[in-house]
Short mmCIF file of C-alpha atoms and ligand atoms in Angstrom, two decimals:
data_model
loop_
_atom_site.label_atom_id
_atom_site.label_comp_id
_atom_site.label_asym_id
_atom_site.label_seq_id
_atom_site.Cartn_x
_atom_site.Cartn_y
_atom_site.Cartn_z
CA UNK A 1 73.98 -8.62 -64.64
CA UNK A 2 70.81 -10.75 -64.42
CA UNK A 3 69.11 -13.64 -62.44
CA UNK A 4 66.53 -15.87 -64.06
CA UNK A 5 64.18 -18.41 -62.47
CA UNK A 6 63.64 -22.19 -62.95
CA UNK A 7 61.32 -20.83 -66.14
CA UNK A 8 64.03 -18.51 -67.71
CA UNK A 9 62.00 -15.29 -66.21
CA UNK A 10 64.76 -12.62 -65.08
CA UNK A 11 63.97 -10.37 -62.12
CA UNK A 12 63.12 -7.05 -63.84
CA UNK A 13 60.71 -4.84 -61.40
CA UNK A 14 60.48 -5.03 -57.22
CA UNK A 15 57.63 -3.95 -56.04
CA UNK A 16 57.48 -2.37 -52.38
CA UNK A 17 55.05 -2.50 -49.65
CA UNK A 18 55.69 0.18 -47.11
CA UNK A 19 52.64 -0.12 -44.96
CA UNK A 20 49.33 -3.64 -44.66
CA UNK A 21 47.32 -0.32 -43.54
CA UNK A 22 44.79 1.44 -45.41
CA UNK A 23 42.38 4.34 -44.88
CA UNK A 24 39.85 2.17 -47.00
CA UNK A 25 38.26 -0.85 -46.57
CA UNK A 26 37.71 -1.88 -50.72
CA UNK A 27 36.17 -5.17 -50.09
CA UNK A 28 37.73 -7.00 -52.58
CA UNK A 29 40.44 -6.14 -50.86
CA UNK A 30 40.64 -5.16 -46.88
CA UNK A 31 36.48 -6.26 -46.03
CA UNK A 32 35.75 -4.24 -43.32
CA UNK A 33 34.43 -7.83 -41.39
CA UNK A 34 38.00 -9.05 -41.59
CA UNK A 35 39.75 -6.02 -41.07
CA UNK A 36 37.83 -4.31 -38.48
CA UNK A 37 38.94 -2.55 -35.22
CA UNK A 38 40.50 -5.86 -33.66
CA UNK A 39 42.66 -6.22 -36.71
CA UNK A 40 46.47 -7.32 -35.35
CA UNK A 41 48.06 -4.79 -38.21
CA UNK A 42 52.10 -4.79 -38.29
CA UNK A 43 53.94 -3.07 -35.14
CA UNK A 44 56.28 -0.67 -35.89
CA UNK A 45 59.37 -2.59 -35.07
CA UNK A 46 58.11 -5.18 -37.35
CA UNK A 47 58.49 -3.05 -40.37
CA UNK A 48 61.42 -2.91 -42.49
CA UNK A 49 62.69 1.08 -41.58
CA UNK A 50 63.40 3.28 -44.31
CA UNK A 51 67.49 2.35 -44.19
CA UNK A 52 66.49 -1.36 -44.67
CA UNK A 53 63.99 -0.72 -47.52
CA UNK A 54 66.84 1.71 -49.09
CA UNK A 55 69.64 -0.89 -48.82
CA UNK A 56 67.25 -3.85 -50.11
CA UNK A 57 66.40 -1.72 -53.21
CA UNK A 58 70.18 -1.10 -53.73
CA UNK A 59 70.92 -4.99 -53.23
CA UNK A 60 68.18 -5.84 -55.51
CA UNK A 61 69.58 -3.60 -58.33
CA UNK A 62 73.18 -4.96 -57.81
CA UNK A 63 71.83 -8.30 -58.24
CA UNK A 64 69.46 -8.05 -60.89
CA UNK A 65 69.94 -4.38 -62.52
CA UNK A 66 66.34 -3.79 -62.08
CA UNK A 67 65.91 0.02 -62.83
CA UNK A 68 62.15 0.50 -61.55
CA UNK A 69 60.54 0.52 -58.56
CA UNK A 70 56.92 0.72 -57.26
CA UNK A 71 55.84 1.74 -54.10
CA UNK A 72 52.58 0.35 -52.63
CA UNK A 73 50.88 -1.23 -49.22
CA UNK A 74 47.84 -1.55 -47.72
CA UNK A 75 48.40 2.53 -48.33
CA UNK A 76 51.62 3.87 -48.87
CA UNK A 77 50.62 7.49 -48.05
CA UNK A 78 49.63 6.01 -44.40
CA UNK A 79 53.51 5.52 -43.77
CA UNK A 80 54.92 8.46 -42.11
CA UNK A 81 57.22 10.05 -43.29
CA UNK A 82 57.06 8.75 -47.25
CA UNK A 83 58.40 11.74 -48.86
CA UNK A 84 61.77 10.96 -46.98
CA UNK A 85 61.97 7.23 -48.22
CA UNK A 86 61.15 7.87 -52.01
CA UNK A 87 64.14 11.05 -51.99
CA UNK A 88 66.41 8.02 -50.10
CA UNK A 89 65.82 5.59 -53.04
CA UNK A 90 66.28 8.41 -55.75
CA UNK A 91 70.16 8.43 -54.67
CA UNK A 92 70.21 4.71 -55.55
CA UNK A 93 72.66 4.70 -58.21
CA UNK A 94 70.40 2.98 -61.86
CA UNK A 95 67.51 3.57 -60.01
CA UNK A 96 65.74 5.82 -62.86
CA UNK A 97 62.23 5.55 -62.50
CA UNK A 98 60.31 5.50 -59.47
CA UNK A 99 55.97 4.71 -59.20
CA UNK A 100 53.74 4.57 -56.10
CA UNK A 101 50.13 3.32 -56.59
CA UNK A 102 47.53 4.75 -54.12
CA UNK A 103 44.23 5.04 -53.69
CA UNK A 104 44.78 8.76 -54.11
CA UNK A 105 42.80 10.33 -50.72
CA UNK A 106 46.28 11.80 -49.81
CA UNK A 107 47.08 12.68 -52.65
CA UNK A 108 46.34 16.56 -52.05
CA UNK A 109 48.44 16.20 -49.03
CA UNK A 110 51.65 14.32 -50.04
CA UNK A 111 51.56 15.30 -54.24
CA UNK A 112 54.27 18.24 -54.60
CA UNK A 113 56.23 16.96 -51.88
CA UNK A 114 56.60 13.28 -53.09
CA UNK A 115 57.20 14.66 -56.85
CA UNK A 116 60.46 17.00 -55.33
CA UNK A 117 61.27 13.98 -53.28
CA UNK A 118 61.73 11.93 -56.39
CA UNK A 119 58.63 10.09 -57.27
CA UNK A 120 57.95 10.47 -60.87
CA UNK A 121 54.44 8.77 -62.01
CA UNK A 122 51.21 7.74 -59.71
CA UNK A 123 48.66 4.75 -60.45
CA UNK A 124 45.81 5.87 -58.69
CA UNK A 125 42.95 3.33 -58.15
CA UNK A 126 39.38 4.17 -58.69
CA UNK A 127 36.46 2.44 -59.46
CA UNK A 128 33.74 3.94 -60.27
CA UNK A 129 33.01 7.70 -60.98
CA UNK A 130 28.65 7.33 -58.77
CA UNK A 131 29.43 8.35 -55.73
CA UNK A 132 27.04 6.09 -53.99
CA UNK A 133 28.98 3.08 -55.60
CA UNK A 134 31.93 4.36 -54.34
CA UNK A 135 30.96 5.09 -50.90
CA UNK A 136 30.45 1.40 -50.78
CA UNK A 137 32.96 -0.17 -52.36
CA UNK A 138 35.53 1.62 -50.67
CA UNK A 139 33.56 1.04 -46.91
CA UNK A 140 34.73 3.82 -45.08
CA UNK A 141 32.04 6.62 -47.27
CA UNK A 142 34.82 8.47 -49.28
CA UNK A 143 33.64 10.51 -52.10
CA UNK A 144 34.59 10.29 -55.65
CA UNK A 145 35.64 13.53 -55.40
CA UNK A 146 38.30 13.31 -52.98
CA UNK A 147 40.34 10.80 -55.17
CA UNK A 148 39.76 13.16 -58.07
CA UNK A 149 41.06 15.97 -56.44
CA UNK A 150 43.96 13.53 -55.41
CA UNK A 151 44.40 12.95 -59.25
CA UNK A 152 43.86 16.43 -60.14
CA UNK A 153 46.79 17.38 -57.10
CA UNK A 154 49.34 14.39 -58.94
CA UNK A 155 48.71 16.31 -61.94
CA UNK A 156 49.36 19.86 -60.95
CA UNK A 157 52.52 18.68 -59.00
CA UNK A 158 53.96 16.87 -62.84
CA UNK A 159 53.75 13.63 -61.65
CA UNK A 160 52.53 11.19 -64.48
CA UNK A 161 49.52 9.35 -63.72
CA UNK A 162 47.53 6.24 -64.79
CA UNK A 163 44.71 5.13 -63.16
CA UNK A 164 43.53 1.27 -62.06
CA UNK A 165 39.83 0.23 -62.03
CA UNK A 166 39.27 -2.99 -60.87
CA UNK A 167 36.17 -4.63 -62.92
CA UNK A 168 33.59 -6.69 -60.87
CA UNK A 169 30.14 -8.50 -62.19
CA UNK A 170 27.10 -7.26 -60.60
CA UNK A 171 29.22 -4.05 -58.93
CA UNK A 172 30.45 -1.59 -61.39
CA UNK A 173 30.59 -3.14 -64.94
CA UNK A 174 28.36 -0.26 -66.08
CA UNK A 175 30.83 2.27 -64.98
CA UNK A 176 33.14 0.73 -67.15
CA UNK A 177 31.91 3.37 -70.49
CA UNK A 178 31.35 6.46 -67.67
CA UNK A 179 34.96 5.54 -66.82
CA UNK A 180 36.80 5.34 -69.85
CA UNK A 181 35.07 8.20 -71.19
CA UNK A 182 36.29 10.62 -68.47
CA UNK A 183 39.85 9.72 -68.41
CA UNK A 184 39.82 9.55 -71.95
CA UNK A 185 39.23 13.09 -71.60
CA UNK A 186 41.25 14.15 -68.76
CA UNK A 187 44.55 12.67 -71.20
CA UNK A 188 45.30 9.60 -68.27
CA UNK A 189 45.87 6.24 -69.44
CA UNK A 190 42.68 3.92 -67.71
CA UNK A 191 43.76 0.33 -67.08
CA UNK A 192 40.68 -2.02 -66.66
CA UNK A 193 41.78 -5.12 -63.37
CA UNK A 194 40.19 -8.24 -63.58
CA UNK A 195 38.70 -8.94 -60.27
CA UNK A 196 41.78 -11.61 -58.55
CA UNK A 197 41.18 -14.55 -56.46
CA UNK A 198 44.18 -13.16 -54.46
CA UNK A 199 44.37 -13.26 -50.18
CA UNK A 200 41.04 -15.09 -48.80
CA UNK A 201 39.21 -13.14 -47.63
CA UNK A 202 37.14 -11.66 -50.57
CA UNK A 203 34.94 -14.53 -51.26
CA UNK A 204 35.99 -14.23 -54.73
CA UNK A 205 34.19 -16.25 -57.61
CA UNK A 206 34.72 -17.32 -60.97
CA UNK A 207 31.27 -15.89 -62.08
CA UNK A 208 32.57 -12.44 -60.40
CA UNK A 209 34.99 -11.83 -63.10
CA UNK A 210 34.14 -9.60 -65.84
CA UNK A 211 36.35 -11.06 -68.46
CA UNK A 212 38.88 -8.85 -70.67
CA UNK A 213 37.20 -10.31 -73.80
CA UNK A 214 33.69 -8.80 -72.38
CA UNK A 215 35.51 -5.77 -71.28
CA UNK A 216 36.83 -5.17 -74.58
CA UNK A 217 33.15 -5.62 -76.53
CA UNK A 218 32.34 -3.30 -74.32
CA UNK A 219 34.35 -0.47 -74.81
CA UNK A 220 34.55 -1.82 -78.57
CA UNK A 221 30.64 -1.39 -79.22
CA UNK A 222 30.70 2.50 -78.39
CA UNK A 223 34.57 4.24 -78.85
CA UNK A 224 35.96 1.54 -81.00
CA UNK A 225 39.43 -0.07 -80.00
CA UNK A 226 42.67 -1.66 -81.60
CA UNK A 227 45.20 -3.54 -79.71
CA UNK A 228 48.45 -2.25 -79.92
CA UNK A 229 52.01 -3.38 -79.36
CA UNK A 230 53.40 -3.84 -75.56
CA UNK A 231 55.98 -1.04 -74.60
CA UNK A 232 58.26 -3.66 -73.20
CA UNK A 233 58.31 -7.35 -72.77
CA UNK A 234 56.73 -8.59 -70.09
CA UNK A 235 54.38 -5.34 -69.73
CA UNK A 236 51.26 -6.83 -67.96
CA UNK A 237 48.79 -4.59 -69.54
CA UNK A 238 47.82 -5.31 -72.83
CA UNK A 239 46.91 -1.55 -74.27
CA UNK A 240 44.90 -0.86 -77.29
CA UNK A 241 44.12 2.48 -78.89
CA UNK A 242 41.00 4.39 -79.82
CA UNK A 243 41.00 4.65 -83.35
CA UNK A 244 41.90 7.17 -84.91
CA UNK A 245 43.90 8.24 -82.01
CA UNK A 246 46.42 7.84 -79.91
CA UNK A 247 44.53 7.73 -76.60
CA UNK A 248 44.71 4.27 -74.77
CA UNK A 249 43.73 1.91 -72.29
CA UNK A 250 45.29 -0.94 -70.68
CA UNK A 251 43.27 -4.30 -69.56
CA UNK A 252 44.72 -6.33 -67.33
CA UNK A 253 43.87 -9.79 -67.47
CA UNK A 254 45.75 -12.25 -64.78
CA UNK A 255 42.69 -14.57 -64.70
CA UNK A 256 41.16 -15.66 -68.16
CA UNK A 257 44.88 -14.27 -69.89
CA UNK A 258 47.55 -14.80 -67.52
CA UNK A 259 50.58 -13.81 -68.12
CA UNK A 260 53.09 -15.68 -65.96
CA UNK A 261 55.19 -16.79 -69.09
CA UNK A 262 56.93 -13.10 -68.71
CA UNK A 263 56.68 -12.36 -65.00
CA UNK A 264 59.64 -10.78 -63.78
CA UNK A 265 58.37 -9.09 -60.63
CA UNK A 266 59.39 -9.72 -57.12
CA UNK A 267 57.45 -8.04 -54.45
CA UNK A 268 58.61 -7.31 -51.06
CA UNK A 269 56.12 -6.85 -47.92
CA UNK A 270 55.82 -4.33 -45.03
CA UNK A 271 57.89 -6.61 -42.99
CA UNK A 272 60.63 -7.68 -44.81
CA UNK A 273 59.29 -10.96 -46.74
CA UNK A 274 60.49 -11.58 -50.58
CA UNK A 275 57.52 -13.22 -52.47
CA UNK A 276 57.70 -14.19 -56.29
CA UNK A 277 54.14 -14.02 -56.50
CA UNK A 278 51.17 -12.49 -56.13
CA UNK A 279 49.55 -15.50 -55.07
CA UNK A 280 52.23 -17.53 -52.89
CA UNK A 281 50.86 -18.56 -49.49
CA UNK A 282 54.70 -17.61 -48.43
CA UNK A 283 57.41 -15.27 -48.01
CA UNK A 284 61.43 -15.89 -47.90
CA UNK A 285 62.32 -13.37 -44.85
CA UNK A 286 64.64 -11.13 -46.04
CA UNK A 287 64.27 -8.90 -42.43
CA UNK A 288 66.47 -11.13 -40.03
CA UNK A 289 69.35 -12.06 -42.50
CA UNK A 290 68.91 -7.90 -42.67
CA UNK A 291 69.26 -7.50 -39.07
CA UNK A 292 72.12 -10.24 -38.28
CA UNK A 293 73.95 -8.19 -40.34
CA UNK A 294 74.81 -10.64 -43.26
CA UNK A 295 77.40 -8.64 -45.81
CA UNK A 296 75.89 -7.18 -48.93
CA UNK A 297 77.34 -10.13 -50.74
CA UNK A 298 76.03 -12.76 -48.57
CA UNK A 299 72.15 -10.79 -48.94
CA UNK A 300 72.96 -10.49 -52.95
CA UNK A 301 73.73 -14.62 -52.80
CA UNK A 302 70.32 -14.87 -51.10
CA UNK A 303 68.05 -13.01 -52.78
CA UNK A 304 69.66 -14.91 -56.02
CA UNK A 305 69.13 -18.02 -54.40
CA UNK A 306 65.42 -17.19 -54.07
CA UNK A 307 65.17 -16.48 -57.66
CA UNK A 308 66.88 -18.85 -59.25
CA UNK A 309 64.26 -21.10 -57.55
CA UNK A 310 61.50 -19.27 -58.47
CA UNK A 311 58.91 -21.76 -60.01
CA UNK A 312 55.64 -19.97 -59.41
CA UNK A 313 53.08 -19.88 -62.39
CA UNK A 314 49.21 -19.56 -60.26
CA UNK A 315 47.64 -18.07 -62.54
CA UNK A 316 48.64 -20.24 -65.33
CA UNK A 317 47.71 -22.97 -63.35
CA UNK A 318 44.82 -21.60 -61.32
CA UNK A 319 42.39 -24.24 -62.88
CA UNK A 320 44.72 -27.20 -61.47
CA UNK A 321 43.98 -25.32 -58.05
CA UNK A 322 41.11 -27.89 -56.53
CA UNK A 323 42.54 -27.47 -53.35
CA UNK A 324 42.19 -24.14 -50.96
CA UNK A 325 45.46 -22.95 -49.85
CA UNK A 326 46.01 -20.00 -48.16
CA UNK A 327 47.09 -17.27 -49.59
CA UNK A 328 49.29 -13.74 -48.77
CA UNK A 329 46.75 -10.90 -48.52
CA UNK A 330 46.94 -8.11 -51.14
CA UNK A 331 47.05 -5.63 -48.36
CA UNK A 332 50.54 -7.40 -47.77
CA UNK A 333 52.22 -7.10 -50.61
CA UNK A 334 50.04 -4.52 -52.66
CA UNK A 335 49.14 -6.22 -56.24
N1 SAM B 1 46.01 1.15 -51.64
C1 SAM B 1 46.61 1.33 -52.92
C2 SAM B 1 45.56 1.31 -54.02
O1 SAM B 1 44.43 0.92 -53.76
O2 SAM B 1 45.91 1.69 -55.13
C3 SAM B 1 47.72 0.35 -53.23
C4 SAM B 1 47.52 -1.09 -52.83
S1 SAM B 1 46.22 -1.95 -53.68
C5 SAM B 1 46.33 -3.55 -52.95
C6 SAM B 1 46.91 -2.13 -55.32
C7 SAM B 1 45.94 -2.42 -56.43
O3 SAM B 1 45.39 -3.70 -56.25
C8 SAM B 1 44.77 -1.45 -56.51
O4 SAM B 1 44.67 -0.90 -57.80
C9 SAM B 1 43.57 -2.34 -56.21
O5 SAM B 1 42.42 -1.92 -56.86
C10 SAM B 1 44.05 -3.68 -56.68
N2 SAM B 1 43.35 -4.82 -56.08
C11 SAM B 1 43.13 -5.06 -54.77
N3 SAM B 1 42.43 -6.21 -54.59
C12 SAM B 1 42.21 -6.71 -55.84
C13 SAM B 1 41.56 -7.88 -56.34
N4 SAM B 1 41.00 -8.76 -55.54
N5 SAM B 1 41.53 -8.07 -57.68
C14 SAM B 1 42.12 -7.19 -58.52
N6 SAM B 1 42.76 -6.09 -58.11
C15 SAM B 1 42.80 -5.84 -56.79
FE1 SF4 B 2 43.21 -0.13 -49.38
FE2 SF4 B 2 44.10 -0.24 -51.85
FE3 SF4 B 2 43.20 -2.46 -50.64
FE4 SF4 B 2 41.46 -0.56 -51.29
S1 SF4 B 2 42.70 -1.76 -52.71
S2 SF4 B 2 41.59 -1.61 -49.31
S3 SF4 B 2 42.65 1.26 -51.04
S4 SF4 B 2 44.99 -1.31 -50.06
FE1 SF4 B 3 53.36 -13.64 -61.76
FE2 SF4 B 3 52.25 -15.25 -59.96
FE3 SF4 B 3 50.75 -13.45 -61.28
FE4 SF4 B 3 51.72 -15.61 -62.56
S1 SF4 B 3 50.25 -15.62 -60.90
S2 SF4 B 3 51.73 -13.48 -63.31
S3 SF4 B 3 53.72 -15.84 -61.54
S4 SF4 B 3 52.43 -13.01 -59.85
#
């Protein structure tokens, strides 16, 4: 049971956005100019319910036996009600491993409850450990300190935890040593994000990006690194170990290393749209086949469809990309 695309890539890992709202305004992400208070966000009826989203999943693993799925937004912990959606898609029969990334400021709230519910590992994103920094990269003045204590909550309630830091020139490369230090310490795995030219709204730059081959020398020059081997094909992180230990890190690198030779993921938005990647200006509307009740069979035929058409390579290509297109936000379909 498998589906591969026009480039021989199954469909191995669905990512779900539950929510295009956030508590923070990161503004490589959600600027606060773009997303301020006259922001048309998704009504409710617009959004896939919890049912849909739990029938999807199901359809999705009967057509590609797809074992994992990851939880994200805009802010998953902003949906009501979460809890109740991750215990619905931990009856999904093969379903055996289930991930949310957050920025973590609920964290304290949700933790225990998501964990008996089903959920068993957290990425929680964090960029710096200066507080100032923070304040402003997340616009809204949170505190380092309430994402740790989010971390520090995952952890008490057993759920696994890695954490996501994306890298930007000129904004926190020096917490990049502060960083790794700490969570080499704490025992959680630290994945370094090179800053994406996804949505367009960031005013991203080439010159913005803090390369993996800088962030490595980095790290290199005071805890020397090694790389190691990938846990699975197709992992996106490339990890490498302290050595002398077995404490790692992850770098991922979709700009100056992409990796869309071995992308398997599909990623389905708030509302119901199937996109095959990260950086499509479209999505194939999986919401009103949904809702004019099409058979599972007749969904399973679709969704195949989709994939076996699947030609999308951006990042390989991003170079070749003179033109601007537009482009789904992050907030949409949650990285
Ligand atoms: N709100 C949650 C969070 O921040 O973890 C989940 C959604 S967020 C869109 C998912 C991940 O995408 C986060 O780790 C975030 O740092 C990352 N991200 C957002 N915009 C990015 C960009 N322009 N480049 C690289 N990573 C980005
Ligand atoms: Fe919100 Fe996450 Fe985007 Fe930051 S990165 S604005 S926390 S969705
Ligand atoms: Fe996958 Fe698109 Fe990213 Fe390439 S650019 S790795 S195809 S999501």
């Amino acid at each position: 049971m498998n589906v591969y695309d026009v480039h021989q890539r199954p469909l191995r890992d669905l990512r779900i956005s539950v929510t295009d709202r956030c508590n923070f305004r990161c503004h490589y992400c959600m600027p606060a100019e773009i997303f301020g208070p006259d922001y048309e966000f998704l009504k409710k009826n617009m959004l896939l319910s919890f049912e849909e989203i739990t029938r999807l999943a199901r359809l999705f693993r009967q057509t590609s036996g797809i074992k994992k799925l990851r939880i994200t937004g805009g802010e998953p912990l902003m949906r009501r009600d979460l809890p109740t959606l991750i215990q619905m898609l931990s009856t999904i029969d093969g379903i055996d491993d289930i991930a949310m990334t957050t920025n973590g400021s609920l964290l304290p709230k949700f933790a225990e409850e998501l964990k008996e519910a089903g959920l068993n590992r957290v990425t929680i994103s964090l960029d710096t450990l200066d507080n100032d920094r923070f304040k402003k990269i997340n616009g809204r003045n949170v505190s380092v300190e309430t994402v740790l204590k989010g971390v520090q909550a995952a952890s008490d309630a057993g759920l696994s935890i890695k954490m996501n830091m994306v890298v930007q020139r000129g904004v926190n490369e020096e917490d990049i040593i502060p960083m790794a230090k700490y969570f080499r310490e704490q025992g959680h795995i630290l994945r370094f994000i090179e800053y994406m030219d996804v949505g367009n709204s960031n005013g991203w730059k080439m010159d913005d990006v803090f390369s993996k081959k800088e962030i490595i020398d980095h790290i290199h020059q005071v805890m020397p690194i090694e790389p190691i081997e990938p846990n699975y094909p197709g992992e996106v992180a490339t990890r490498y170990r302290y050595i002398g230990s077995n404490e790692e890190i992850g770098i991922i690198s979709s700009v100056t290393d992409a990796f869309c030779s071995t992308c398997n993921r599909a990623r389905l938005s708030a509302e119901g749209k199937l996109f095959t990647c990260l950086f499509s200006a479209k999505g194939h509307d999986l919401r009103g086949p949904l809702r004019n009740d099409l058979t599972d069979k007749e969904m399973i035929e679709y969704i195949e469809r989709i994939w076996t058409n699947r030609r999308d390579r951006y990042s390989e290509e991003r170079t070749n990309h003179t033109k601007k297109s537009s482009k789904v936000e992050m907030s949409h379909i949650g990285g």
